[in-house]
mmCIF file of C-alpha atoms and ligand atoms in Angstrom:
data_model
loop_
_atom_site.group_PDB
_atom_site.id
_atom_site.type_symbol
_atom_site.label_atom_id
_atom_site.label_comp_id
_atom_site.label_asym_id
_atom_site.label_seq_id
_atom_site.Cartn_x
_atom_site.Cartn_y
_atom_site.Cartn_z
ATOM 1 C CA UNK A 161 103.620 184.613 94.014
ATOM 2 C CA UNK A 162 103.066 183.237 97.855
ATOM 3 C CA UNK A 163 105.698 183.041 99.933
ATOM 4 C CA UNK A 164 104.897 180.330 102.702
ATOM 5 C CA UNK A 165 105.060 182.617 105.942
ATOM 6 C CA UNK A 166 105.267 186.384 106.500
ATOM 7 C CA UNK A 167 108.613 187.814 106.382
ATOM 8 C CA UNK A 168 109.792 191.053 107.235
ATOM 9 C CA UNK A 169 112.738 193.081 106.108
ATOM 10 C CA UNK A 170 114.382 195.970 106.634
ATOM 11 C CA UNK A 171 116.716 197.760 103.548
ATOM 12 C CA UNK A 172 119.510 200.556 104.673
ATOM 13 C CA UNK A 173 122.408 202.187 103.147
ATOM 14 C CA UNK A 174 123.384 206.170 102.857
ATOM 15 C CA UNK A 175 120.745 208.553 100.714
ATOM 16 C CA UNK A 176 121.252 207.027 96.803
ATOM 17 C CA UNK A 177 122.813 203.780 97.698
ATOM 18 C CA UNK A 178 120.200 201.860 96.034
ATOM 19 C CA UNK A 179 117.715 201.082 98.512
ATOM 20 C CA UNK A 180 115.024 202.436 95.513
ATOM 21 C CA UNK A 181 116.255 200.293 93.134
ATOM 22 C CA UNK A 182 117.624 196.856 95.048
ATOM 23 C CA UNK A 183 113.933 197.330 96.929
ATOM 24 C CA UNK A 184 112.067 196.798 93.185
ATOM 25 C CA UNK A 185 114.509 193.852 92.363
ATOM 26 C CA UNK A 186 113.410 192.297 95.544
ATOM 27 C CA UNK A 187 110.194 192.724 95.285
ATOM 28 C CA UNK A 188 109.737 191.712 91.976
ATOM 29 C CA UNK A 189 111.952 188.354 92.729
ATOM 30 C CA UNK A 190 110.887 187.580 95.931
ATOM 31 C CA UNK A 191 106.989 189.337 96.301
ATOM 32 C CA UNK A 192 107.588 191.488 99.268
ATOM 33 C CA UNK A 193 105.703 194.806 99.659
ATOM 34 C CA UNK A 194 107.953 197.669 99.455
ATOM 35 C CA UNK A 195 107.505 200.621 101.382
ATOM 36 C CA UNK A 196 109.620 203.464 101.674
ATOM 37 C CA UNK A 197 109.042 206.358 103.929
ATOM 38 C CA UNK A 198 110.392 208.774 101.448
ATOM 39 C CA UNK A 199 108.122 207.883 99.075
ATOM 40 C CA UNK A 200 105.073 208.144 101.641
ATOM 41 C CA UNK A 201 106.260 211.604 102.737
ATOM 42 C CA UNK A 202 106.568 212.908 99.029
ATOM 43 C CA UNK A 203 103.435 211.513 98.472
ATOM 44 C CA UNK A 204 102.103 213.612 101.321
ATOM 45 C CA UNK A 205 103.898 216.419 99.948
ATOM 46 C CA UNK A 206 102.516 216.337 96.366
ATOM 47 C CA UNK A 207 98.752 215.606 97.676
ATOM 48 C CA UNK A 208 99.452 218.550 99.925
ATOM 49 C CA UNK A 209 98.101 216.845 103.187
ATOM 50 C CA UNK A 210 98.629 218.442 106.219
ATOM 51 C CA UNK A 211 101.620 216.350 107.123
ATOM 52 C CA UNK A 212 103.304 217.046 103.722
ATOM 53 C CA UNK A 213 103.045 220.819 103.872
ATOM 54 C CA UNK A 214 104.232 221.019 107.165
ATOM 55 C CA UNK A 215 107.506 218.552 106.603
ATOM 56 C CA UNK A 216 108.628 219.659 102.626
ATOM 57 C CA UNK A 217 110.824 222.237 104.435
ATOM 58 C CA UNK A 218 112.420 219.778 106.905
ATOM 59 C CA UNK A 219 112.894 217.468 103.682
ATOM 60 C CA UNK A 220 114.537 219.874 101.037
ATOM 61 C CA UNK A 221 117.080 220.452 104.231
ATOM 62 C CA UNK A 222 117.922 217.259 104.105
ATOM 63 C CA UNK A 223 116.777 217.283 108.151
ATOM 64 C CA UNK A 224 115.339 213.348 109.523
ATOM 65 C CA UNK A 225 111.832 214.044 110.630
ATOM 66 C CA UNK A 226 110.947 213.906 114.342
ATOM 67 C CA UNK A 227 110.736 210.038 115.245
ATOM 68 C CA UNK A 228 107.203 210.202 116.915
ATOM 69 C CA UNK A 229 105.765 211.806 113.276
ATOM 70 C CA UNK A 230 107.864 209.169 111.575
ATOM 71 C CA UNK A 231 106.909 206.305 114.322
ATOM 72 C CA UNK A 232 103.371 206.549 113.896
ATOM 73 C CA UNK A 233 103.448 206.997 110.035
ATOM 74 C CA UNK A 234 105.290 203.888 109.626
ATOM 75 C CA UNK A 235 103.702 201.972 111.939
ATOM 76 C CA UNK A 236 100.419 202.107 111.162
ATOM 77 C CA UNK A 237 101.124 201.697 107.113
ATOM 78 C CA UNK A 238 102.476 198.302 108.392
ATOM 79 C CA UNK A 239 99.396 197.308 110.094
ATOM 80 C CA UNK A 240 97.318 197.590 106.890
ATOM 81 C CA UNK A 241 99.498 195.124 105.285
ATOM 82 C CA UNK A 242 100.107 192.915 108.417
ATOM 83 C CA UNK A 243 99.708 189.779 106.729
ATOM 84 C CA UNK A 244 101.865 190.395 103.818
ATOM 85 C CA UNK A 245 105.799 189.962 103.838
ATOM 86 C CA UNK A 246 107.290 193.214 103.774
ATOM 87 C CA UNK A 247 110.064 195.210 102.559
ATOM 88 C CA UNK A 248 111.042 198.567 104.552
ATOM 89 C CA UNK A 249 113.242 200.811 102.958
ATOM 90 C CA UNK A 250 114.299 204.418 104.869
ATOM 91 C CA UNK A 251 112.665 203.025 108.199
ATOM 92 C CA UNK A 252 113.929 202.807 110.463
ATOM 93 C CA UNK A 253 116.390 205.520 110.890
ATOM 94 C CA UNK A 254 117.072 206.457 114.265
ATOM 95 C CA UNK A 255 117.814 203.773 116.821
ATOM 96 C CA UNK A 256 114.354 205.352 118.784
ATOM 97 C CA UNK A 257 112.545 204.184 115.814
ATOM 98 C CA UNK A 258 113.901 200.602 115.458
ATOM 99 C CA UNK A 259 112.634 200.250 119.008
ATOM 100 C CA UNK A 260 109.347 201.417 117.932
ATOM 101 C CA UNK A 261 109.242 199.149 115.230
ATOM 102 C CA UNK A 262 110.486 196.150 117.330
ATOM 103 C CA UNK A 263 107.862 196.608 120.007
ATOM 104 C CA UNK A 264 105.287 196.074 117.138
ATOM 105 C CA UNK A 265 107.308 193.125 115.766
ATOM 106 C CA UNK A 266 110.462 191.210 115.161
ATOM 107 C CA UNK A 267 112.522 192.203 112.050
ATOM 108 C CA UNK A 268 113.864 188.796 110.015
ATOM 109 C CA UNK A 269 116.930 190.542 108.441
ATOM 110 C CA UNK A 270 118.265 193.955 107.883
ATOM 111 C CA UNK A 271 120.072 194.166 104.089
ATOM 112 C CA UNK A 272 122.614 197.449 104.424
ATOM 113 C CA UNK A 273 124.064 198.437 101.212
ATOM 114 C CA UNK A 274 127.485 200.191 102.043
ATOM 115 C CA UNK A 275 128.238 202.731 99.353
ATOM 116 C CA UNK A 276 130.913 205.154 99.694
ATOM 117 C CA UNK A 277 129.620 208.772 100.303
ATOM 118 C CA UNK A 278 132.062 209.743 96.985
ATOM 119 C CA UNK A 279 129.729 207.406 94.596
ATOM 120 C CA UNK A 280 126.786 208.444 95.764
ATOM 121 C CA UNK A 281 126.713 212.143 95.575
ATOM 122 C CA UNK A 282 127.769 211.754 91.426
ATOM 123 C CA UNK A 283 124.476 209.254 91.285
ATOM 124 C CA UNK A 284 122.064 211.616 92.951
ATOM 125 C CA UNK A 285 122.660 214.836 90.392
ATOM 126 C CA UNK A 286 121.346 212.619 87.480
ATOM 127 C CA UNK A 287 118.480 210.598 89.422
ATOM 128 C CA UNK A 288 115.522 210.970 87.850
ATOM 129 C CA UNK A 289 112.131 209.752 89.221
ATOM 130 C CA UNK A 290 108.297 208.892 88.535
ATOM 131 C CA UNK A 291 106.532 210.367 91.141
ATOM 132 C CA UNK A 292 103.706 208.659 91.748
ATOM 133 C CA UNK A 293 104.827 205.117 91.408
ATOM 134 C CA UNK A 294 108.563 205.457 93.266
ATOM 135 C CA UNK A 295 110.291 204.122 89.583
ATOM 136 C CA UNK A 296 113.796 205.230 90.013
ATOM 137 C CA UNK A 297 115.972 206.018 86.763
ATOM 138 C CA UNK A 298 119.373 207.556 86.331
ATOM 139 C CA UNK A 299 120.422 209.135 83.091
ATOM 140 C CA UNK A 300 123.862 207.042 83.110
ATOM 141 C CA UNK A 301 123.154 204.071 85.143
ATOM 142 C CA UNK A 302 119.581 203.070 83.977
ATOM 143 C CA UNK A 303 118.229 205.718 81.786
ATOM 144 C CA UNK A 304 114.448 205.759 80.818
ATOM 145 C CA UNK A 305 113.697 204.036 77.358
ATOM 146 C CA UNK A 306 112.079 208.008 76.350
ATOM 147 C CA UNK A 307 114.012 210.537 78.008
ATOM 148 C CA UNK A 308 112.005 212.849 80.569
ATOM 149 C CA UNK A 309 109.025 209.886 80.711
ATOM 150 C CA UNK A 310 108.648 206.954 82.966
ATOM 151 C CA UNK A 311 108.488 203.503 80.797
ATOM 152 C CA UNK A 312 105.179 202.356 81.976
ATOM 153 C CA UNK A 313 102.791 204.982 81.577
ATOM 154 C CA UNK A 314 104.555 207.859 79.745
ATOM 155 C CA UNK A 315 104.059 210.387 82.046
ATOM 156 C CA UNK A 316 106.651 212.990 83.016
ATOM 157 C CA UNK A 317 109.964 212.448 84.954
ATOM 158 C CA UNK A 318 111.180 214.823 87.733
ATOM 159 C CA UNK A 319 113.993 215.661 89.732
ATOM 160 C CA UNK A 320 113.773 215.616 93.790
ATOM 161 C CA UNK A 321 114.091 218.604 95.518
ATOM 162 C CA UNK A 322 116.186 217.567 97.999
ATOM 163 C CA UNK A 323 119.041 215.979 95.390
ATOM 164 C CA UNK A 324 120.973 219.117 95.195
ATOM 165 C CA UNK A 325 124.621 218.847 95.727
ATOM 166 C CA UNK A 326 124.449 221.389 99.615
ATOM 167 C CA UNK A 327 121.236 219.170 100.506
ATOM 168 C CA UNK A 328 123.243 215.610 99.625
ATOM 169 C CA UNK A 329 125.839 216.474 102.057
ATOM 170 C CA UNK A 330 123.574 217.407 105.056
ATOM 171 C CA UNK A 331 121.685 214.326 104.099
ATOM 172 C CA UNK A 332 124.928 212.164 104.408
ATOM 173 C CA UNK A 333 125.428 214.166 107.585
ATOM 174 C CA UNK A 334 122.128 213.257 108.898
ATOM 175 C CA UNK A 335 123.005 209.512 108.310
ATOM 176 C CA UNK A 336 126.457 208.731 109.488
ATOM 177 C CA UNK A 337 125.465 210.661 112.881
ATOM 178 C CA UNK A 338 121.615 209.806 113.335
ATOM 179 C CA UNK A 339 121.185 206.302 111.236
ATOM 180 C CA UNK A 340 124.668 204.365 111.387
ATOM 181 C CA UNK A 341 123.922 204.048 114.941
ATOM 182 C CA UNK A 342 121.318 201.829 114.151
ATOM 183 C CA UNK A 343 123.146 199.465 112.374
ATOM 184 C CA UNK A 344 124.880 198.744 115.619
ATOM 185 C CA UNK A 345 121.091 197.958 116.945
ATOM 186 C CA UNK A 346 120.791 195.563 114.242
ATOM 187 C CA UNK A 347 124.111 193.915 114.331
ATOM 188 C CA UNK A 348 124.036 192.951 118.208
ATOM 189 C CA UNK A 349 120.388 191.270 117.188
ATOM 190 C CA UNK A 350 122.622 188.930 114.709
ATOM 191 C CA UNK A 351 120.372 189.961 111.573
ATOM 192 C CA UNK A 352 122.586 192.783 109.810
ATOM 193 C CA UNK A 353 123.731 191.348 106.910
ATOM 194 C CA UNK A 354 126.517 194.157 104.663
ATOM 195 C CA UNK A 355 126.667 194.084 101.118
ATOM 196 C CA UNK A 356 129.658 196.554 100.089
ATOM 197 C CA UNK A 357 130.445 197.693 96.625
ATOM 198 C CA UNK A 358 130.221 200.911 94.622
ATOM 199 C CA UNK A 359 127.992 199.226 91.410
ATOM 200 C CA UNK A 360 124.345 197.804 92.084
ATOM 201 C CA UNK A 361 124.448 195.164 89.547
ATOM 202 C CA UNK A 362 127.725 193.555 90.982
ATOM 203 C CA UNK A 363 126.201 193.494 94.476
ATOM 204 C CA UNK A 364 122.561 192.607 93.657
ATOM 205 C CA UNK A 365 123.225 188.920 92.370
ATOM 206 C CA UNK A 366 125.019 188.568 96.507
ATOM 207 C CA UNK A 367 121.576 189.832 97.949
ATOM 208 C CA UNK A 368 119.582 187.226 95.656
ATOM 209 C CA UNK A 369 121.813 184.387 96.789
ATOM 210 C CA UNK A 370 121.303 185.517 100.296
ATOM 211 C CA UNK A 371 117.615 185.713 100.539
ATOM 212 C CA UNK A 372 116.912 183.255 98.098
ATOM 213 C CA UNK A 373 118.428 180.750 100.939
ATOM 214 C CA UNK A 374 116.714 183.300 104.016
ATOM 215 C CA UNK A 375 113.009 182.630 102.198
ATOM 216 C CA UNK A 376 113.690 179.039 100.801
ATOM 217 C CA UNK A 377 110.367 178.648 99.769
ATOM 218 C CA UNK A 378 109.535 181.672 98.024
ATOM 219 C CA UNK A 379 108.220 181.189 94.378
ATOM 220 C CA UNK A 380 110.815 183.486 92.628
ATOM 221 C CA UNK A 381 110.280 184.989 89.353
ATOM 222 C CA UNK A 382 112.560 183.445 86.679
ATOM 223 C CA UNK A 383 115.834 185.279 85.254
ATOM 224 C CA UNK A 384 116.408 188.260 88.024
ATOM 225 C CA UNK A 385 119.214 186.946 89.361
HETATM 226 P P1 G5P B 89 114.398 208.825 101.380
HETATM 227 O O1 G5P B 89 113.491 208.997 100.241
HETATM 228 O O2 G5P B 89 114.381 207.574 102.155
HETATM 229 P P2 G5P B 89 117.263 208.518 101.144
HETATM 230 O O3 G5P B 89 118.084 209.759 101.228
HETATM 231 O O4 G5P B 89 117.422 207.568 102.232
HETATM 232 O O5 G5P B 89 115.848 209.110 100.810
HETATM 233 P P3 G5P B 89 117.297 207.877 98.456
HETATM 234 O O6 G5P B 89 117.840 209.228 98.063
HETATM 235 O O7 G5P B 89 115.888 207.563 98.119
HETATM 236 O O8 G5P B 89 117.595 207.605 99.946
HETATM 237 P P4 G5P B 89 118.157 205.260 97.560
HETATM 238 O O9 G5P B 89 116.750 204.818 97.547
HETATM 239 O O10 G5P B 89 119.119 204.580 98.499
HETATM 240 O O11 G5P B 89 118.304 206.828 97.762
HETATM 241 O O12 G5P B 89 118.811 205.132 96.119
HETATM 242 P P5 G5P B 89 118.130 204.920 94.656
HETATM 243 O O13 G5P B 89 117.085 205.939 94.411
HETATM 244 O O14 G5P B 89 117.803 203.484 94.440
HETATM 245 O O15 G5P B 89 119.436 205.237 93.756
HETATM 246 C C1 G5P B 89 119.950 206.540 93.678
HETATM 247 C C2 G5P B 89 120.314 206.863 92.208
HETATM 248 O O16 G5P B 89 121.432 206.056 91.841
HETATM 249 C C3 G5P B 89 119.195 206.530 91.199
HETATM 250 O O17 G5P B 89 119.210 207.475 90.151
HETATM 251 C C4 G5P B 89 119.592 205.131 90.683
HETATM 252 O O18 G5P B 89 119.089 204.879 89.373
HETATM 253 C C5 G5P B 89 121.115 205.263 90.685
HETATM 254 N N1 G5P B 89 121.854 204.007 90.834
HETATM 255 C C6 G5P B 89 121.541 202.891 91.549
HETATM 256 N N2 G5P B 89 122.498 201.965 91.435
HETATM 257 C C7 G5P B 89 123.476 202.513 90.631
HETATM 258 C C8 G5P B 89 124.744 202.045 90.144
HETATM 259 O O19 G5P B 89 125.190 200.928 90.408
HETATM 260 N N3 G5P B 89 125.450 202.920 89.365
HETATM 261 C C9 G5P B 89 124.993 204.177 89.030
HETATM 262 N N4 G5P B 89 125.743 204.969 88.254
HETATM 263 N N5 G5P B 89 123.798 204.641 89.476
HETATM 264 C C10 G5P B 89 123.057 203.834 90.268
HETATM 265 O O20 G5P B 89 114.215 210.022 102.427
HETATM 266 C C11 G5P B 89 114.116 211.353 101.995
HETATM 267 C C12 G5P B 89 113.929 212.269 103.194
HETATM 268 O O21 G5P B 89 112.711 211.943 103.869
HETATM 269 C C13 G5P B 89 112.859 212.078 105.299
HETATM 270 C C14 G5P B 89 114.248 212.710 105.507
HETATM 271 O O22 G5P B 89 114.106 214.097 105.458
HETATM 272 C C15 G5P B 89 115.016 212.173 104.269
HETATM 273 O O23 G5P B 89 116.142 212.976 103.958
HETATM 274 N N6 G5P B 89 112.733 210.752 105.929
HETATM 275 C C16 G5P B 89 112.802 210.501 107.253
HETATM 276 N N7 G5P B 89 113.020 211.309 108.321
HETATM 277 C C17 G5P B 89 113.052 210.703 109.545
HETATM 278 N N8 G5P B 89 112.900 209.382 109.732
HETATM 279 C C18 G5P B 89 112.667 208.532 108.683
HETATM 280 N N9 G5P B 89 112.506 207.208 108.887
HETATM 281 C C19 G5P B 89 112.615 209.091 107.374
HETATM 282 N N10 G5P B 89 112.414 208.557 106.154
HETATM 283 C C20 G5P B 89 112.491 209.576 105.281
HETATM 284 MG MG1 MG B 90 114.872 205.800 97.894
#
């Protein structure tokens, strides 16, 4: 899949609004790269870097990271894949770090998923996930084909430390006073674009339409729509 020129995105929404799993419908319909800070950062935690064992705390308190840490994370994963379209999902989230981001480059569009708070905290308690390649399940919504394993290479699922019902709320905390700011950022550049709903499936076919018309000559993958 080539799409014709590089084009970067930005995915937002409150903790378990979908960004995980709208992020792997985009990339596998349009070819973006997806990264997600989260996933970097437990990544860091379960290779027990330096990084990782000093944040887990921070994390399982549901507490944003300090934007210079974040900043420079970010910023240089994005230079190793500099001529790839790209798909960021949980940067940025602070309006300090969209400015970081924009002074390395422009953002295309900015997808928010708006979820209310009330549907997401019953979806986090049964979120399941494969560590070490992101895949997101949930044992109502989309449960794995094997319970406990992922469906691609068997392996063992596991629950996130920081899902717990006390940590969810700081979490939701953390966004509506640290991250909704920065879809005000985003909104006065013209390329915020809301998708609201409270089911994934009924707002996913909305965010096809709209990028399939954003990257209008992007190879999609038959049938995801
Ligand atoms: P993360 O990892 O970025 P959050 O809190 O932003 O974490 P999270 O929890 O990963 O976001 P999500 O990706 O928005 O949620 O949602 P998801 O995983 O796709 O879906 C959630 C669950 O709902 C899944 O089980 C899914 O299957 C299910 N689901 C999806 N759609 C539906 C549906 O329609 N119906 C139902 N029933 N279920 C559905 O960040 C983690 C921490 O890292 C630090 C912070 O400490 C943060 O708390 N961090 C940063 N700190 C500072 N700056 C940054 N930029 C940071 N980035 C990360
Ligand atoms: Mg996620």
């Amino acid at each position: 899949m080539v799409l014709q020129r590089v084009f970067r995105a930005v995915i937002m929404g409150p903790p378990g609004s979908g960004k995980g799993t709208v992020s792997s419908r985009i990339t596998k319909s349009f070819g973006l790269k997806h990264l997600s800070s989260g996933d970097i950062l437990r990544f860091n935690i379960n290779t027990k870097t330096e990084l990782g064992l000093l944040m887990k705390s921070c994390i399982d308190q549901g507490q944003l990271l300090p934007d210079d840490v974040m900043s420079r994370l970010i910023l240089s994963s994005l230079r190793d894949i500099d001529q790839s379209s790209w798909l960021l999902d949980g940067f940025p989230r602070t309006v300090a770090q969209a400015e970081n981001l924009d002074n390395m480059c422009t953002v295309d569009t900015v997808i928010n998923l708006d979820v209310p708070f009330q549907t997401i905290k019953e979806r986090l308690t049964s979120r399941w996930v494969h560590q070490p390649s992101g895949r997101v399940y949930n044992t109502d919504f989309n449960p794995p084909k094997i319970p406990g394993l992922d469906d691609i290479t068997g392996e063992p699922l596991t629950q996130r430390d920081d899902d717990t019902p006390e940590t969810v709320t700081r979490r939701l905390k953390a966004y509506e006073y640290q991250t909704q700011p920065v879809l005000e950022y985003y909104r006065s550049k013209g390329v915020l674009e809301t998708f609201t709903g409270t089911e994934t499936n009924k707002i996913w076919p909305h965010i096809h339409a709209f990028l399939s018309k954003k990257i209008p000559h992007s190879q999609e993958a038959r049938g995801q729509a």
